[in-house]
Coordinates of N, CA and C in Angstrom, one line a residue:
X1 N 134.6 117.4 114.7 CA 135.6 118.3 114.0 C 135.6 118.0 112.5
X2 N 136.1 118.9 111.4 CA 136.0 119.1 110.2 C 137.2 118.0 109.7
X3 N 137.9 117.5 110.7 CA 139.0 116.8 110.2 C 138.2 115.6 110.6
X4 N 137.4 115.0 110.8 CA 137.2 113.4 111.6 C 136.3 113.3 110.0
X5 N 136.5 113.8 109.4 CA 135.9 113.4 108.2 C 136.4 114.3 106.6
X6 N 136.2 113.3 105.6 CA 136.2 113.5 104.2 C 134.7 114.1 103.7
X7 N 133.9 113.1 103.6 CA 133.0 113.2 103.5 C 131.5 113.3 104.6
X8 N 130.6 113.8 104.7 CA 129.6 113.7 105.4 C 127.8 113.7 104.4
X9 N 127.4 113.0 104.4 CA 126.8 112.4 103.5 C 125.3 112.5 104.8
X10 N 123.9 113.4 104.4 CA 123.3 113.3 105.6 C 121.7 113.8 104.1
X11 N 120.3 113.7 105.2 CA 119.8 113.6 104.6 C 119.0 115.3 104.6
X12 N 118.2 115.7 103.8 CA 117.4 117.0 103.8 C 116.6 117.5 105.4
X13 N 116.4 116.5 106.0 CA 115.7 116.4 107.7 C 116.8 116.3 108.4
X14 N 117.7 116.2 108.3 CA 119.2 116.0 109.5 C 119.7 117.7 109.2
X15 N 119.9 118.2 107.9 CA 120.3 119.5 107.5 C 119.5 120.1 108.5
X16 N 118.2 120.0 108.1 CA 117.1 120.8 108.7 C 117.2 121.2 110.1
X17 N 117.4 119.8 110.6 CA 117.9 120.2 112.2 C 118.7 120.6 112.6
X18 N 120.0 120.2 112.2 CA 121.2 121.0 112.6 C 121.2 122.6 112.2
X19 N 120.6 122.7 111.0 CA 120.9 124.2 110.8 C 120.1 125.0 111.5
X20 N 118.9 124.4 112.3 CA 118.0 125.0 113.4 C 118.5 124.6 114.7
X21 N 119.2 124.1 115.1 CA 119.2 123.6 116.2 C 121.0 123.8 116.5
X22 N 121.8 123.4 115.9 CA 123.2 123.3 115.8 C 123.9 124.1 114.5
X23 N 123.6 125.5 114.4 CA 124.2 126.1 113.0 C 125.6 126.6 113.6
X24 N 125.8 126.9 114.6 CA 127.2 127.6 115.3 C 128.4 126.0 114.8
X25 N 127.6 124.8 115.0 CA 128.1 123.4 115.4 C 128.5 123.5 113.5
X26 N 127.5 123.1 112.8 CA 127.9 123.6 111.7 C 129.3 124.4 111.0
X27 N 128.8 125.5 111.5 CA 129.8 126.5 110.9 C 131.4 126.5 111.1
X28 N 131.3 125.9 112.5 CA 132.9 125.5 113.3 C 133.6 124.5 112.2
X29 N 132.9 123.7 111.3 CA 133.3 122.3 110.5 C 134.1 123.3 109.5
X30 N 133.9 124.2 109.6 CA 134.5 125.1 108.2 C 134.4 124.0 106.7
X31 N 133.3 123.6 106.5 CA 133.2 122.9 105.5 C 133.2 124.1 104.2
X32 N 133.7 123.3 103.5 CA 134.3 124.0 101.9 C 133.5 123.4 100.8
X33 N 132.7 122.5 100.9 CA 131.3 122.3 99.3 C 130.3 121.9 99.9
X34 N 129.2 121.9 99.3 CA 128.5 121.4 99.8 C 127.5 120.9 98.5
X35 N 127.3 120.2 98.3 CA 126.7 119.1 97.6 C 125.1 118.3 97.7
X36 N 124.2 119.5 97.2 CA 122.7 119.2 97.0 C 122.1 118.3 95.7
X37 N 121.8 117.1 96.3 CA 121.6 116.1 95.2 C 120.4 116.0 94.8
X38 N 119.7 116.1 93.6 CA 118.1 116.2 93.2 C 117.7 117.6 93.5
X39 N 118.2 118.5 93.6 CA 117.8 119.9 94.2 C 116.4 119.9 93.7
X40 N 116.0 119.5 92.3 CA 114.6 120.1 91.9 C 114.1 119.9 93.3
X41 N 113.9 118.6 94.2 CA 113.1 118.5 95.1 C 112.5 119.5 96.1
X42 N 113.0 120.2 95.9 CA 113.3 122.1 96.6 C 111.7 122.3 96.4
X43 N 111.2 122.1 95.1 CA 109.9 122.7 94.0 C 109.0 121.5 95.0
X44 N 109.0 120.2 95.6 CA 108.4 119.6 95.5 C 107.4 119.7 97.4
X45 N 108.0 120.8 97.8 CA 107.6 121.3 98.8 C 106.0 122.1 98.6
X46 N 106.1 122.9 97.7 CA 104.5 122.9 97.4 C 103.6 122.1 97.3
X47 N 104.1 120.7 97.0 CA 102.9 120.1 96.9 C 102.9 118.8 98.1
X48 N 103.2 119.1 99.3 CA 103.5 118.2 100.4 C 103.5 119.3 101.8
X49 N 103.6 118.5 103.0 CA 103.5 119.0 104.1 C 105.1 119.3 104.8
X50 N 105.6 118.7 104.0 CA 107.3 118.9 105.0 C 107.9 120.2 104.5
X51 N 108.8 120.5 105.4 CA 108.9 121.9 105.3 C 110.6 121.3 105.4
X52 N 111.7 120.0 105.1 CA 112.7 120.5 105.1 C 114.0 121.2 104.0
X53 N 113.3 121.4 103.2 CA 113.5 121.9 102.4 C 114.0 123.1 102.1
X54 N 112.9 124.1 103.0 CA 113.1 125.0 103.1 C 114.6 125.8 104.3
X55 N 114.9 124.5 104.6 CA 116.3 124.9 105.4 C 117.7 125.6 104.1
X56 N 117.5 125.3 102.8 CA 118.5 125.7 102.0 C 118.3 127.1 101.9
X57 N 117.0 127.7 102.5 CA 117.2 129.3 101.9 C 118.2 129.5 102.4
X58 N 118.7 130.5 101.3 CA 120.1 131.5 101.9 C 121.8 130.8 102.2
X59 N 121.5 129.7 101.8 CA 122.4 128.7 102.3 C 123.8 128.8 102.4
X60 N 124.0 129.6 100.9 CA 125.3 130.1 101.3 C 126.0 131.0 102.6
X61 N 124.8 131.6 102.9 CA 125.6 132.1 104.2 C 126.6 131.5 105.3
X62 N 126.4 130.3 105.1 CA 127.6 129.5 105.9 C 128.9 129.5 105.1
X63 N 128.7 130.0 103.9 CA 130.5 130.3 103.4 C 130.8 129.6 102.5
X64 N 130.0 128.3 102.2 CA 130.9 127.1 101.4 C 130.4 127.1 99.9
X65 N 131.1 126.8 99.0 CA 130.6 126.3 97.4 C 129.4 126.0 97.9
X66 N 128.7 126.0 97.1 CA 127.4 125.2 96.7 C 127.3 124.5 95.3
X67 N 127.0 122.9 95.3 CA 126.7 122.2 94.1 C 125.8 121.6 93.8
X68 N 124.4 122.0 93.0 CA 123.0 121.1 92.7 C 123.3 120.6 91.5
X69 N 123.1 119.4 91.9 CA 122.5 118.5 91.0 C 120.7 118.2 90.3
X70 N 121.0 118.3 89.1 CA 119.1 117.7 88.8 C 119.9 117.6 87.6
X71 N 118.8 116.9 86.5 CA 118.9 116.3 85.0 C 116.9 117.3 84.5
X72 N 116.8 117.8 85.6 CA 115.1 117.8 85.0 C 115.4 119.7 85.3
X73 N 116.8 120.1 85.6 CA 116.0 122.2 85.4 C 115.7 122.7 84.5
X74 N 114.9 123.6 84.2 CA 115.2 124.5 83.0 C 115.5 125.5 83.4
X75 N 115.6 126.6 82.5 CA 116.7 128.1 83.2 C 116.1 128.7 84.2
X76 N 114.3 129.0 84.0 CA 114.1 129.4 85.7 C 113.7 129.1 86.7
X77 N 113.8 127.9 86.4 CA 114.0 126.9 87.6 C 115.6 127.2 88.5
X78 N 116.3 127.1 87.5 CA 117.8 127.4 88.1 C 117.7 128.8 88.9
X79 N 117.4 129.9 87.7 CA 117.5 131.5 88.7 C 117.0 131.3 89.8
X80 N 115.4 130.6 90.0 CA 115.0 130.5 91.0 C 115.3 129.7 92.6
X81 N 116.4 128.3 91.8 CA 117.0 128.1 93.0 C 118.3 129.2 93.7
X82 N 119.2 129.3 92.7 CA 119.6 129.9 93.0 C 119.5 131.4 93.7
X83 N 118.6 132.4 93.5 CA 117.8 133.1 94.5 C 117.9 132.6 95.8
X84 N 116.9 131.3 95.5 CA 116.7 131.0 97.0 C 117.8 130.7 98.0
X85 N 118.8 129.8 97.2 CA 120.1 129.5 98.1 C 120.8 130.8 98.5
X86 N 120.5 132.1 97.8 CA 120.9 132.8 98.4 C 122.5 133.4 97.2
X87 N 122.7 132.9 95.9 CA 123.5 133.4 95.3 C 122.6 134.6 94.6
X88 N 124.1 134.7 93.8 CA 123.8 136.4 92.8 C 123.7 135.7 91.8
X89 N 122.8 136.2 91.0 CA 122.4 135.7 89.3 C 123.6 135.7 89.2
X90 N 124.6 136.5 89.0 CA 125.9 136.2 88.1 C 126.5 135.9 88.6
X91 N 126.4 135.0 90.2 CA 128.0 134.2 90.9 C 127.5 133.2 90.8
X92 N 126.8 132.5 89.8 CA 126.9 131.0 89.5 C 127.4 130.1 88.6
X93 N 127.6 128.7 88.3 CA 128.1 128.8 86.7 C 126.8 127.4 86.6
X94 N 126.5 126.7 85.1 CA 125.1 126.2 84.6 C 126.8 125.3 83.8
X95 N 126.3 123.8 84.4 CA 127.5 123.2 83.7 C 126.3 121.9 83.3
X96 N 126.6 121.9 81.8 CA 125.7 121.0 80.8 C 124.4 121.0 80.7
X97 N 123.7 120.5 80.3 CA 122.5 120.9 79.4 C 121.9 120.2 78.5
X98 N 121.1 120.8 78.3 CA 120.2 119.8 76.7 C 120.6 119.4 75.9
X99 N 121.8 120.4 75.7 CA 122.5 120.7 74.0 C 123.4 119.5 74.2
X100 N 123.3 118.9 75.7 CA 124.7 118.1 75.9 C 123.9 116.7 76.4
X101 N 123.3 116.8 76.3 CA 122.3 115.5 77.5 C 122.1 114.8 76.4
X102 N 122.2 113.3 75.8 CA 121.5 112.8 74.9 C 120.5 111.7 75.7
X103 N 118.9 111.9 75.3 CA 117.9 110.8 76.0 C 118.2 109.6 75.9
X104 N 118.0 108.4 76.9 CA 117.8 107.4 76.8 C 116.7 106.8 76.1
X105 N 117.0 105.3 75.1 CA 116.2 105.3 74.4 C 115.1 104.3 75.1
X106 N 113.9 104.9 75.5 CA 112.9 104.5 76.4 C 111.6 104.4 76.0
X107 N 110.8 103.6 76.6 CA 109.7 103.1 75.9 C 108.7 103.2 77.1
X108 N 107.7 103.8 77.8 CA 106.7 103.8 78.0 C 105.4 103.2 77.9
X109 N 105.3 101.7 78.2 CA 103.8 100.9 78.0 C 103.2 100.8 78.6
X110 N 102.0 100.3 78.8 CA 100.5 100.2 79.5 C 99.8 98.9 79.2
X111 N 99.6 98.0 80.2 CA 98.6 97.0 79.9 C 97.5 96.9 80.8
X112 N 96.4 96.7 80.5 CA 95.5 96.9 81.6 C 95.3 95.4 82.0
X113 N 94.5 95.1 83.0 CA 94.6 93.7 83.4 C 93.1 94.0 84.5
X114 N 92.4 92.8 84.7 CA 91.6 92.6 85.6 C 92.4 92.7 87.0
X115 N 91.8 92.7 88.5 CA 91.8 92.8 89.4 C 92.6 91.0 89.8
X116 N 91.7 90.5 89.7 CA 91.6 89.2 90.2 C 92.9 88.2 89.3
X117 N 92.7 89.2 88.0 CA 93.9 87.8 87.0 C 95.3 88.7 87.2
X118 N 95.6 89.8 87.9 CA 96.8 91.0 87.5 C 97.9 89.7 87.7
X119 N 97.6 88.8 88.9 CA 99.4 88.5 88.7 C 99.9 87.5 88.1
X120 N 98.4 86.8 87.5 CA 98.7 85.7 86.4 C 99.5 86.5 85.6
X121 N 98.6 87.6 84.9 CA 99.3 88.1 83.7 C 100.3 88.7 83.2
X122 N 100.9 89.7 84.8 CA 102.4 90.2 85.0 C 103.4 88.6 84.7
X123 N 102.4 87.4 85.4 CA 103.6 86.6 85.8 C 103.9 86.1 83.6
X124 N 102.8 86.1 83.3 CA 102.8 85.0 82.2 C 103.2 86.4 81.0
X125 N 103.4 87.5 81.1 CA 104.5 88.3 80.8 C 105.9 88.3 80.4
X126 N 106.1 88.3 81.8 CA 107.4 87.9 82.5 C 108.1 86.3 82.0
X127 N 107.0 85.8 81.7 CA 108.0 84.2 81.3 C 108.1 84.4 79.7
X128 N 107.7 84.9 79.2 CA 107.4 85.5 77.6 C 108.6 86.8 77.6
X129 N 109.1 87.3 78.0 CA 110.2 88.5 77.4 C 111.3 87.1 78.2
X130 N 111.1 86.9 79.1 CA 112.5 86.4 79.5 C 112.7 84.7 78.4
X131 N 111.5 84.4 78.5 CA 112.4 83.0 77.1 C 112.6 83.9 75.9
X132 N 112.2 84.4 75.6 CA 113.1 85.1 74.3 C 114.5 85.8 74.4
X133 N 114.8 85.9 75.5 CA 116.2 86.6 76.1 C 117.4 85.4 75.9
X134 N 118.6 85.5 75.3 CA 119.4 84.3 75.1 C 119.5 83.5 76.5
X135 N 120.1 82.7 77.0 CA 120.2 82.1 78.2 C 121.4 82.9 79.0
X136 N 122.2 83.4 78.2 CA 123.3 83.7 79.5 C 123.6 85.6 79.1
X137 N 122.4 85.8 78.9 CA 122.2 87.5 78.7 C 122.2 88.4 79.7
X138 N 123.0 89.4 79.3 CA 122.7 90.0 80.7 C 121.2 90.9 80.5
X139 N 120.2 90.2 81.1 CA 119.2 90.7 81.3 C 118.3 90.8 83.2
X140 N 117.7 91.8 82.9 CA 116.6 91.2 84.5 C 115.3 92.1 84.8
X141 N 114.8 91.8 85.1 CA 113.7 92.6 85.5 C 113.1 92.9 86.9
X142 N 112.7 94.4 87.0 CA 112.4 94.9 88.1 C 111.2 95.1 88.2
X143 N 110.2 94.7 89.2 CA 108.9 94.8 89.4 C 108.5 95.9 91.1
X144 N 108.0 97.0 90.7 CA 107.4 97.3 91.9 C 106.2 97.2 92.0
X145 N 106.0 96.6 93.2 CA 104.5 96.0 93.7 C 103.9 97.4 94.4
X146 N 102.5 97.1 94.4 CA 101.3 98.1 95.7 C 101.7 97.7 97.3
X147 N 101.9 96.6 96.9 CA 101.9 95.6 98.4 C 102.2 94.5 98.7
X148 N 102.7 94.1 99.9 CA 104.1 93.0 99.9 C 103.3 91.8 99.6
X149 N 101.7 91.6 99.8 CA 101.2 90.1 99.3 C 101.9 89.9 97.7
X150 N 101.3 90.9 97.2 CA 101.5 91.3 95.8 C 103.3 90.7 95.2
X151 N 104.1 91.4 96.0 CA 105.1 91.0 95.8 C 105.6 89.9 96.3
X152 N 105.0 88.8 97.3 CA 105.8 87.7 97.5 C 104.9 86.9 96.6
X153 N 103.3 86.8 96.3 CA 103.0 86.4 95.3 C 103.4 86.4 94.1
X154 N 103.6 87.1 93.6 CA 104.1 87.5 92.4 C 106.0 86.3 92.3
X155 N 106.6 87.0 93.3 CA 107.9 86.0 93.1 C 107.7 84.2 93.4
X156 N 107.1 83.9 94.5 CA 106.1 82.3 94.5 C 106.1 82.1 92.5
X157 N 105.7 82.3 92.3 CA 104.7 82.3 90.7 C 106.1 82.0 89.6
X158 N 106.5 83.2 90.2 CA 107.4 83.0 88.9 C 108.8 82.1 89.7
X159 N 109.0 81.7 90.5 CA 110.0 80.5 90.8 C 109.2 79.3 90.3
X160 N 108.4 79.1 90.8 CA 107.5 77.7 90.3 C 107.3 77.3 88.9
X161 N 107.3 78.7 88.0 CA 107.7 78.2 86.7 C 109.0 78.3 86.2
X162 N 110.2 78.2 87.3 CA 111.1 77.8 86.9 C 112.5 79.5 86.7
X163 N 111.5 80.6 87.1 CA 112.5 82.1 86.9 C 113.0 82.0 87.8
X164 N 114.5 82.3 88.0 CA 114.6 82.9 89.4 C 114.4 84.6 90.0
X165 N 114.0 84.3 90.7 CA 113.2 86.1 91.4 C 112.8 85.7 92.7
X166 N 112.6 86.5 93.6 CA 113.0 86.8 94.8 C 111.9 87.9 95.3
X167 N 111.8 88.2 96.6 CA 111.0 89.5 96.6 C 111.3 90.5 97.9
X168 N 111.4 91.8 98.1 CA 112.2 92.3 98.9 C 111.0 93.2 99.2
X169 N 110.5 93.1 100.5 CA 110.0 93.6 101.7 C 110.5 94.2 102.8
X170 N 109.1 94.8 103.6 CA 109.6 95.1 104.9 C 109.5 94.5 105.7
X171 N 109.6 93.1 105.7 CA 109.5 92.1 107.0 C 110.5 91.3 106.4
X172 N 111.2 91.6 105.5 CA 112.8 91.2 105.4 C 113.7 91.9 106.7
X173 N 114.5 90.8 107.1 CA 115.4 91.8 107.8 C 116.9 92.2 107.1
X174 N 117.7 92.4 108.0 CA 118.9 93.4 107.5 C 119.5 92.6 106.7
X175 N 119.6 90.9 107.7 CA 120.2 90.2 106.9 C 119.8 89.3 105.7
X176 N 118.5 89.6 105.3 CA 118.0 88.9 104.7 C 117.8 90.1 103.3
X177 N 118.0 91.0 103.6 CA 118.2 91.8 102.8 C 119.3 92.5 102.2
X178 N 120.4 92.2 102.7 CA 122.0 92.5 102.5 C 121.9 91.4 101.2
X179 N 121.6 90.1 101.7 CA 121.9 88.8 100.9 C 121.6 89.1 99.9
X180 N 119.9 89.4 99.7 CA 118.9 89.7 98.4 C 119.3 90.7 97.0
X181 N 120.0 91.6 98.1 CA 120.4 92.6 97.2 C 121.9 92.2 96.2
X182 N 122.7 91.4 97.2 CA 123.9 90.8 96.0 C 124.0 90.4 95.7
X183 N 122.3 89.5 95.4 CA 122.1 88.4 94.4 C 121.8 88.9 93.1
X184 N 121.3 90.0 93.8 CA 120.5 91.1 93.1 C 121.5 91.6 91.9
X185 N 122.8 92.3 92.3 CA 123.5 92.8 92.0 C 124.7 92.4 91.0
X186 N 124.5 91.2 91.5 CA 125.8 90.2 90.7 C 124.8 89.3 90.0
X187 N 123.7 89.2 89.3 CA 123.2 89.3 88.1 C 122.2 87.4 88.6
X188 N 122.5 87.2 89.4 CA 122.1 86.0 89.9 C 120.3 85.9 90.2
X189 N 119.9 86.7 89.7 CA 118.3 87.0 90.0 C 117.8 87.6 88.4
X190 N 116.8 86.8 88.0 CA 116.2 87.0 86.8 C 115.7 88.5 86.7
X191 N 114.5 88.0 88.0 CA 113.4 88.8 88.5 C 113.5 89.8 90.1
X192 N 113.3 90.5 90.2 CA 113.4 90.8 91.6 C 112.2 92.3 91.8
X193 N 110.8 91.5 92.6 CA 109.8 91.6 93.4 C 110.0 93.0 94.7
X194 N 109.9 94.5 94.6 CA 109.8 94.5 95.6 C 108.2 96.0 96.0
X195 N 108.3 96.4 97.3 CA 107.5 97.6 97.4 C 108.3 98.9 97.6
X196 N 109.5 98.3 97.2 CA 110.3 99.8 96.7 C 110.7 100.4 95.7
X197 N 110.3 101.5 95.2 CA 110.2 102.1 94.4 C 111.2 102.6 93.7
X198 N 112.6 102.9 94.7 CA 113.8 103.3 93.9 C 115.4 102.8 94.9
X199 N 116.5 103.0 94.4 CA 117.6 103.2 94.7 C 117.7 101.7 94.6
X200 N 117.1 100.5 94.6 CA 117.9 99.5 93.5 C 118.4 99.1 91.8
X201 N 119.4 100.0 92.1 CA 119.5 100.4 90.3 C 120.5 98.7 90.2
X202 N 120.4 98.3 89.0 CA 121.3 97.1 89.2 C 121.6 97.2 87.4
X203 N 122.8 96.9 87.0 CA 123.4 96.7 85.4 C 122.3 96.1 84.7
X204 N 121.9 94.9 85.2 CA 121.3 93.9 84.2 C 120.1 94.2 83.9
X205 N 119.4 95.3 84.7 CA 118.1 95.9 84.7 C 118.0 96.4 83.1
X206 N 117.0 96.0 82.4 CA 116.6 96.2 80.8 C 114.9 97.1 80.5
X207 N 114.2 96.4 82.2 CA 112.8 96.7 81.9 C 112.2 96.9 83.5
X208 N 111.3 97.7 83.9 CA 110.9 98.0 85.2 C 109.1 98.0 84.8
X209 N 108.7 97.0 85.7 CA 107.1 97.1 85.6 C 106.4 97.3 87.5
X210 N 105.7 98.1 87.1 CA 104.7 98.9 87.7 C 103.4 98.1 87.8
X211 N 103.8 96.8 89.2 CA 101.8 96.2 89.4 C 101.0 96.8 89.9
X212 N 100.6 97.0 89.1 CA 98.9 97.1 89.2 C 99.0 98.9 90.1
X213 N 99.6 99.7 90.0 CA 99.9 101.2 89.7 C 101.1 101.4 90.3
X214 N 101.3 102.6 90.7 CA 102.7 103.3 91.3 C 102.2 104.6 92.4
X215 N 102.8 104.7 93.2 CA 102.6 105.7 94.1 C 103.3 106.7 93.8

């Protein structure tokens, strides 16, 4: 029921189903917003095999607000979501913008490195920005690895010369990973090693490197 909850927080493949499989179930919730996060991702169906994405056409037909989020539309990108969700060009409203967005100030580098030396070099990097960092700075750094050798390697290396850093895999378990992350979090980790690519955002983060490429 629409009352056993505030929020319902679900992912683009759970939509997908219910809206093919349970839309009557749906509709009963009489939900009132509905809240599409990253919408660009809508666009990113052409160039992949999943199709759930395509459950937003027309979306409004179930009655409720609709709210997208992105930082990356431009205008017809918008018309065109919009279309597809199924609004009128002129029942929508475009809240902020370019004129309003100011960039972060960001820096884009490249080192190339041999095969065999990459994690000396990341490591002997890494000990070089962090001693120049005061001692009690809020600094840290984020490394995503190719592969978890890569990343427990990589953290071995740099504990041994004395950083603290850690490395977060898939043969971590829940609880070894709850732990990792609040060490993570609450600034107690220099460095932190993993093969994940996003949703560890953490304050003290200043710099993110990319071993040896990115997927």
């Amino acid at each position: 029921k629409a009352s056993d909850f505030d929020l319902c927080y679900i992912s683009i493949h759970a939509l997908d189903i219910l809206l093919q499989d349970h839309r009557a179930k749906i509709q009963s919730w009489n939900v009132d917003v509905i809240f599409i996060d990253e919408c660009h991702l809508l666009f990113a169906e052409n160039f992949r095999l999943g199709k759930q994405w395509s459950s937003l056409n027309n979306l409004v037909s179930l009655g409720p607000r609709i709210v997208c989020t992105s930082a990356t539309f431009c205008q017809s990108s918008i018309k065109s979501t919009a279309s597809f969700l199924g609004m009128r060009l002129d029942n929508y409203q475009v809240i902020g913008g370019a004129a309003e967005y100011i960039p972060p100030n960001v820096a884009i580098k490249t080192k190339t490195s041999q095969d065999n030396a990459l994690i000396t070099d990341v490591s002997d990097y890494i000990q070089q920005r962090i001693n120049h960092i005061p001692l009690h700075a809020k600094f840290a750094l984020y490394v995503v690895a190719m592969t978890k050798d890569q990343a427990v390697e990589l953290s071995n290396q740099l504990n041994l010369g004395g950083i603290s850093s850690t490395s977060l895999i898939s043969n971590d378990i829940e609880s070894s990973r709850t732990e990792k992350i609040k060490e993570w979090e609450k600034g107690a980790l220099k460095v932190l090693v993993s093969t994940f690519n996003c949703g560890l955002d953490c304050q003290y983060v200043n710099e993110v490197i990319f071993l040896g490429g990115c997927r």
